[in-house]
Amino acid sequence: MTKVIRRKNQIIIPSSQLYLAKVDSFMEGKLRKLKLDKNQLADVAISVTEAVNNAIVHGNKKDPEKKVTLRLICDKSCICIEVEDEGKGFDLNSLPCPITEENLLKEVGRGIFIVRSLMDKVDFIFKPEGGTIVRLTKYLKNKE
């Protein structure tokens, strides 16, 4: 895959960090229309970047033939973003804790921790045929 595919609420990118800016631009345009407050916008933007980067690096192992798909689903109460890779999946329970003393100074291994800290709900769906979907949910604050 060598090009970006954009649809109404979906973007599909080649599995390369060179395309992270395209995802950021796509998400910024979509999130701006939802009128999120500054903190919510930052939480979602950081989480999406982490999830997409994880999909590229860990899920697809930077294989340029694979793709990462991002879908945005939203309604009045929440924003849901799905980030899907084509990798082999992983054991969620085997991830090292990034806040234990032996891991504190490591430069990697904090993506899922950060996403879980910033989003209201994070689900992992491991497809039997391969591929992982990370579903990020942020509940919208009532502005009244």
JSON list of C-alpha atoms in Angstrom, two decimals, residues 19 23 27 30 34 41 45-46 49 60-61 71 83 87-88 99-100 102 110 125 137-138 144:
[
{"chain": "A", "resi": 19, "resn": "TYR", "atom": "CA", "xyz": [1.92, 9.19, 7.63]},
{"chain": "A", "resi": 23, "resn": "VAL", "atom": "CA", "xyz": [-3.71, 11.10, 10.61]},
{"chain": "A", "resi": 27, "resn": "MET", "atom": "CA", "xyz": [-8.44, 13.87, 13.20]},
{"chain": "A", "resi": 30, "resn": "LYS", "atom": "CA", "xyz": [-13.02, 15.92, 12.49]},
{"chain": "A", "resi": 34, "resn": "LEU", "atom": "CA", "xyz": [-17.33, 18.31, 17.59]},
{"chain": "A", "resi": 41, "resn": "LEU", "atom": "CA", "xyz": [-9.15, 17.57, 22.33]},
{"chain": "A", "resi": 45, "resn": "ALA", "atom": "CA", "xyz": [-5.29, 13.68, 19.83]},
{"chain": "A", "resi": 46, "resn": "ILE", "atom": "CA", "xyz": [-2.46, 12.27, 21.97]},
{"chain": "A", "resi": 49, "resn": "THR", "atom": "CA", "xyz": [-1.25, 9.32, 17.83]},
{"chain": "A", "resi": 60, "resn": "ASN", "atom": "CA", "xyz": [2.41, -4.19, 11.61]},
{"chain": "A", "resi": 61, "resn": "LYS", "atom": "CA", "xyz": [6.16, -4.18, 12.41]},
{"chain": "A", "resi": 71, "resn": "ARG", "atom": "CA", "xyz": [-12.45, 4.90, 12.03]},
{"chain": "A", "resi": 83, "resn": "VAL", "atom": "CA", "xyz": [-7.39, 1.92, 15.17]},
{"chain": "A", "resi": 87, "resn": "GLY", "atom": "CA", "xyz": [-0.44, -7.69, 12.79]},
{"chain": "A", "resi": 88, "resn": "LYS", "atom": "CA", "xyz": [-0.49, -10.92, 14.74]},
{"chain": "A", "resi": 99, "resn": "ILE", "atom": "CA", "xyz": [5.74, 2.63, 36.13]},
{"chain": "A", "resi": 100, "resn": "THR", "atom": "CA", "xyz": [7.74, -0.06, 37.90]},
{"chain": "A", "resi": 102, "resn": "GLU", "atom": "CA", "xyz": [13.03, -1.15, 36.29]},
{"chain": "A", "resi": 110, "resn": "ARG", "atom": "CA", "xyz": [4.25, 3.64, 27.61]},
{"chain": "A", "resi": 125, "resn": "ILE", "atom": "CA", "xyz": [-10.26, -6.68, 19.92]},
{"chain": "A", "resi": 137, "resn": "THR", "atom": "CA", "xyz": [-13.78, 6.01, 23.81]},
{"chain": "A", "resi": 138, "resn": "LYS", "atom": "CA", "xyz": [-14.10, 9.51, 25.25]},
{"chain": "A", "resi": 144, "resn": "GLU", "atom": "CA", "xyz": [-24.85, 22.94, 30.15]}
]
